[in-house]
Amino acid sequence: MPFLSRSLLLLALLLDSASVLHAQSEAAIQQFINEATQAGGGSVVIPPGTYVIEKGLVLKDAKKIKLSGLDRERTILKLAPIAYAEAVSDTPAGASELPIRRSQNLRPGMQLRIESSGDLDSFTKKPKPYHLAVAKSVTGDRLELMAPLKHPVPAGTQLRHADAPNLIEIRGSSEQILIENLTIDGGRTATDPPVRGHAQLCGIFAAGKYDYEKGPASLVKGVTISRCIIQNCFGRGVTFYAVEASTVERCTIMDTNDEAIDFDHFTVRSIARYNHIARSLTGIELNDATDCQISGNDIRSCGTGLNLWRWCRQPGLNERNRILDNLFASTTGNAIQVGKDTGANVIVDNHIDQAGKNGIVLNSVGQTLENNRFEGVKLKEVTGP
């Protein structure tokens, strides 16, 4: 990957002997990223330290940018603690106050995502699993809202910051981005609630422009994520939406509340290889992804090892993916599951050890299975049509 020779070394961020650097360092890193983007390319090298990221670092329309740490284990980018609360009791639609508990970091003016049924979704024709409100004030165990609730809120419902950041976002027409040699920490702790951030609170989130029904309008291209430690994310460790010819390789990804690696809507010709993945809801997910390769990964102690499935309706999605020579060990659910309306996917030379349910579940015909090895599968080694 070619870069300009200029290297922006961020030693100027080390203003004192403190090992934890806050908003000033985040703003400085973003400024260096912006300068490299405006210059048409460049390297941003981050020295050791723990950098608390509150707003998220953004690469937009960036080309030939390298973001790297000097020491993988000691150069840590870490999301600030999550903002959330929990509803104490049932609250009806029309109310302007919510009794809450376990409140953390909520503030006036913050838009909140309330994790209970909301408006009808125009795509699925079902209620969305959330609705939005804006905090007016937070006093002890009471949350006052700017406007009355449109939908009821059952007791125990989680509330969280609706605009919570991803740690690193890659957007627009970005191309040839290298992220390497960093620890990327989502900030999740053992005392936090089991929030699933999905497309928020991810370690690295890359997305082109797309529409569920019209498909992709533009693709992010040529992202490489290499030799990083990615951990403690409420959302995905790495997620690609409408991304082409990109790679996640030789990373350690662990303790994510969602997928460790997600190749999502309209991602094509991308690769996940030689990664070590542990203790995530799903090790690797392919959703509307095509011509991708998943090879040589070590996936342990996840809920599902690999999930390949369809969401969008365009023809030709979820095809010709190659799942080769991976280890799936000690999944609590199925090691590999392949959903409906998928085809011509190749599942070869994988080792499935101690699957808590099935080894391989097929819900579509036309897949190729060869030379997969099974040990200690609780239910069936292979099931489906």
PDB file of C-alpha atoms in Angstrom, residues 128-246:
ATOM      1  CA  LYS A 128     -38.649  -1.364  15.254  1.00  0.00           C
ATOM      2  CA  PRO A 129     -37.020  -2.798  18.403  1.00  0.00           C
ATOM      3  CA  TYR A 130     -36.408   0.707  19.756  1.00  0.00           C
ATOM      4  CA  HIS A 131     -37.716   4.266  19.804  1.00  0.00           C
ATOM      5  CA  LEU A 132     -36.063   7.610  20.484  1.00  0.00           C
ATOM      6  CA  ALA A 133     -36.432  10.352  23.079  1.00  0.00           C
ATOM      7  CA  VAL A 134     -34.377  13.360  24.185  1.00  0.00           C
ATOM      8  CA  ALA A 135     -33.348  13.910  27.794  1.00  0.00           C
ATOM      9  CA  LYS A 136     -34.382  17.234  29.318  1.00  0.00           C
ATOM     10  CA  SER A 137     -32.942  16.641  32.759  1.00  0.00           C
ATOM     11  CA  VAL A 138     -31.580  13.796  34.879  1.00  0.00           C
ATOM     12  CA  THR A 139     -32.087  14.051  38.612  1.00  0.00           C
ATOM     13  CA  GLY A 140     -31.237  11.081  40.782  1.00  0.00           C
ATOM     14  CA  ASP A 141     -33.650   8.334  39.809  1.00  0.00           C
ATOM     15  CA  ARG A 142     -35.838  10.447  37.482  1.00  0.00           C
ATOM     16  CA  LEU A 143     -35.378  11.159  33.784  1.00  0.00           C
ATOM     17  CA  GLU A 144     -37.402  14.045  32.361  1.00  0.00           C
ATOM     18  CA  LEU A 145     -37.934  14.052  28.589  1.00  0.00           C
ATOM     19  CA  MET A 146     -38.209  16.915  26.118  1.00  0.00           C
ATOM     20  CA  ALA A 147     -41.466  15.475  24.709  1.00  0.00           C
ATOM     21  CA  PRO A 148     -43.986  12.840  25.808  1.00  0.00           C
ATOM     22  CA  LEU A 149     -43.231   9.219  24.958  1.00  0.00           C
ATOM     23  CA  LYS A 150     -44.740   7.938  21.695  1.00  0.00           C
ATOM     24  CA  HIS A 151     -44.583   4.334  22.891  1.00  0.00           C
ATOM     25  CA  PRO A 152     -44.811   2.585  26.269  1.00  0.00           C
ATOM     26  CA  VAL A 153     -41.631   1.575  28.098  1.00  0.00           C
ATOM     27  CA  PRO A 154     -41.782  -1.714  30.056  1.00  0.00           C
ATOM     28  CA  ALA A 155     -39.947  -2.153  33.352  1.00  0.00           C
ATOM     29  CA  GLY A 156     -36.353  -3.283  32.845  1.00  0.00           C
ATOM     30  CA  THR A 157     -35.977  -1.592  29.430  1.00  0.00           C
ATOM     31  CA  GLN A 158     -32.482  -0.357  28.661  1.00  0.00           C
ATOM     32  CA  LEU A 159     -31.895   3.224  27.611  1.00  0.00           C
ATOM     33  CA  ARG A 160     -28.628   4.283  26.027  1.00  0.00           C
ATOM     34  CA  HIS A 161     -27.072   7.080  24.035  1.00  0.00           C
ATOM     35  CA  ALA A 162     -28.628   6.908  20.557  1.00  0.00           C
ATOM     36  CA  ASP A 163     -25.633   8.610  18.952  1.00  0.00           C
ATOM     37  CA  ALA A 164     -22.949   6.598  20.735  1.00  0.00           C
ATOM     38  CA  PRO A 165     -19.792   6.515  18.588  1.00  0.00           C
ATOM     39  CA  ASN A 166     -17.792   3.751  17.009  1.00  0.00           C
ATOM     40  CA  LEU A 167     -14.162   3.985  18.002  1.00  0.00           C
ATOM     41  CA  ILE A 168     -12.925   4.275  14.397  1.00  0.00           C
ATOM     42  CA  GLU A 169     -15.274   4.983  11.467  1.00  0.00           C
ATOM     43  CA  ILE A 170     -14.331   4.816   7.791  1.00  0.00           C
ATOM     44  CA  ARG A 171     -16.873   6.519   5.540  1.00  0.00           C
ATOM     45  CA  GLY A 172     -17.592   7.984   2.122  1.00  0.00           C
ATOM     46  CA  SER A 173     -15.274   7.209  -0.779  1.00  0.00           C
ATOM     47  CA  SER A 174     -12.369   6.102   1.398  1.00  0.00           C
ATOM     48  CA  GLU A 175      -9.764   3.831  -0.214  1.00  0.00           C
ATOM     49  CA  GLN A 176      -6.491   2.172   0.788  1.00  0.00           C
ATOM     50  CA  ILE A 177      -6.732   2.540   4.558  1.00  0.00           C
ATOM     51  CA  LEU A 178      -4.334   0.586   6.779  1.00  0.00           C
ATOM     52  CA  ILE A 179      -4.980   0.262  10.530  1.00  0.00           C
ATOM     53  CA  GLU A 180      -2.313  -1.729  12.319  1.00  0.00           C
ATOM     54  CA  ASN A 181      -0.509  -2.453  15.557  1.00  0.00           C
ATOM     55  CA  LEU A 182      -3.098  -0.946  17.927  1.00  0.00           C
ATOM     56  CA  THR A 183      -5.164  -2.102  20.863  1.00  0.00           C
ATOM     57  CA  ILE A 184      -8.736  -0.997  20.192  1.00  0.00           C
ATOM     58  CA  ASP A 185     -10.837  -1.238  23.357  1.00  0.00           C
ATOM     59  CA  GLY A 186     -14.596  -0.702  23.357  1.00  0.00           C
ATOM     60  CA  GLY A 187     -14.571   0.199  27.044  1.00  0.00           C
ATOM     61  CA  ARG A 188     -16.997  -2.510  28.208  1.00  0.00           C
ATOM     62  CA  THR A 189     -16.506  -3.615  31.819  1.00  0.00           C
ATOM     63  CA  ALA A 190     -17.881  -6.492  33.881  1.00  0.00           C
ATOM     64  CA  THR A 191     -20.339  -4.182  35.654  1.00  0.00           C
ATOM     65  CA  ASP A 192     -21.891  -2.743  32.465  1.00  0.00           C
ATOM     66  CA  PRO A 193     -25.285  -4.021  31.227  1.00  0.00           C
ATOM     67  CA  PRO A 194     -25.372  -6.495  28.300  1.00  0.00           C
ATOM     68  CA  VAL A 195     -25.875  -3.838  25.619  1.00  0.00           C
ATOM     69  CA  ARG A 196     -25.575  -5.041  22.019  1.00  0.00           C
ATOM     70  CA  GLY A 197     -24.374  -2.012  20.103  1.00  0.00           C
ATOM     71  CA  HIS A 198     -24.856  -3.481  16.605  1.00  0.00           C
ATOM     72  CA  ALA A 199     -23.763  -0.561  14.359  1.00  0.00           C
ATOM     73  CA  GLN A 200     -22.692   1.569  17.319  1.00  0.00           C
ATOM     74  CA  LEU A 201     -19.954   1.112  19.900  1.00  0.00           C
ATOM     75  CA  CYS A 202     -17.938  -0.995  17.453  1.00  0.00           C
ATOM     76  CA  GLY A 203     -14.160  -1.144  17.377  1.00  0.00           C
ATOM     77  CA  ILE A 204     -13.800  -0.399  13.640  1.00  0.00           C
ATOM     78  CA  PHE A 205     -16.812   0.400  11.442  1.00  0.00           C
ATOM     79  CA  ALA A 206     -16.366   0.869   7.693  1.00  0.00           C
ATOM     80  CA  ALA A 207     -19.374   1.697   5.510  1.00  0.00           C
ATOM     81  CA  GLY A 208     -20.031   2.856   1.988  1.00  0.00           C
ATOM     82  CA  LYS A 209     -23.395   4.190   0.824  1.00  0.00           C
ATOM     83  CA  TYR A 210     -26.208   1.706   0.271  1.00  0.00           C
ATOM     84  CA  ASP A 211     -29.939   1.170   0.443  1.00  0.00           C
ATOM     85  CA  TYR A 212     -31.618  -2.090   1.496  1.00  0.00           C
ATOM     86  CA  GLU A 213     -33.755  -2.130  -1.641  1.00  0.00           C
ATOM     87  CA  LYS A 214     -31.614  -0.268  -4.201  1.00  0.00           C
ATOM     88  CA  GLY A 215     -28.301  -1.800  -3.180  1.00  0.00           C
ATOM     89  CA  PRO A 216     -24.906  -0.049  -2.952  1.00  0.00           C
ATOM     90  CA  ALA A 217     -24.360   3.456  -4.327  1.00  0.00           C
ATOM     91  CA  SER A 218     -20.637   3.554  -3.503  1.00  0.00           C
ATOM     92  CA  LEU A 219     -18.170   1.234  -1.802  1.00  0.00           C
ATOM     93  CA  VAL A 220     -15.345   1.794   0.643  1.00  0.00           C
ATOM     94  CA  LYS A 221     -12.351  -0.016  -0.904  1.00  0.00           C
ATOM     95  CA  GLY A 222      -9.076  -1.477   0.173  1.00  0.00           C
ATOM     96  CA  VAL A 223      -9.258  -1.359   3.967  1.00  0.00           C
ATOM     97  CA  THR A 224      -6.675  -3.496   5.772  1.00  0.00           C
ATOM     98  CA  ILE A 225      -6.842  -4.139   9.512  1.00  0.00           C
ATOM     99  CA  SER A 226      -3.733  -5.973  10.628  1.00  0.00           C
ATOM    100  CA  ARG A 227      -2.100  -7.140  13.859  1.00  0.00           C
ATOM    101  CA  CYS A 228      -4.515  -5.310  16.168  1.00  0.00           C
ATOM    102  CA  ILE A 229      -5.999  -6.355  19.489  1.00  0.00           C
ATOM    103  CA  ILE A 230      -9.712  -5.553  19.475  1.00  0.00           C
ATOM    104  CA  GLN A 231     -11.592  -6.153  22.711  1.00  0.00           C
ATOM    105  CA  ASN A 232     -14.462  -5.270  25.047  1.00  0.00           C
ATOM    106  CA  CYS A 233     -16.846  -3.922  22.400  1.00  0.00           C
ATOM    107  CA  PHE A 234     -20.585  -3.539  22.978  1.00  0.00           C
ATOM    108  CA  GLY A 235     -21.003  -3.664  19.183  1.00  0.00           C
ATOM    109  CA  ARG A 236     -18.938  -5.559  16.632  1.00  0.00           C
ATOM    110  CA  GLY A 237     -15.171  -5.782  16.778  1.00  0.00           C
ATOM    111  CA  VAL A 238     -14.839  -5.055  13.041  1.00  0.00           C
ATOM    112  CA  THR A 239     -17.765  -4.475  10.711  1.00  0.00           C
ATOM    113  CA  PHE A 240     -17.879  -3.786   6.961  1.00  0.00           C
ATOM    114  CA  TYR A 241     -21.001  -2.470   5.173  1.00  0.00           C
ATOM    115  CA  ALA A 242     -20.743  -1.974   1.404  1.00  0.00           C
ATOM    116  CA  VAL A 243     -16.998  -2.553   1.425  1.00  0.00           C
ATOM    117  CA  GLU A 244     -14.895  -4.050  -1.357  1.00  0.00           C
ATOM    118  CA  ALA A 245     -11.547  -5.866  -1.472  1.00  0.00           C
ATOM    119  CA  SER A 246     -10.702  -5.408   2.200  1.00  0.00           C
TER     120      SER A 246
END
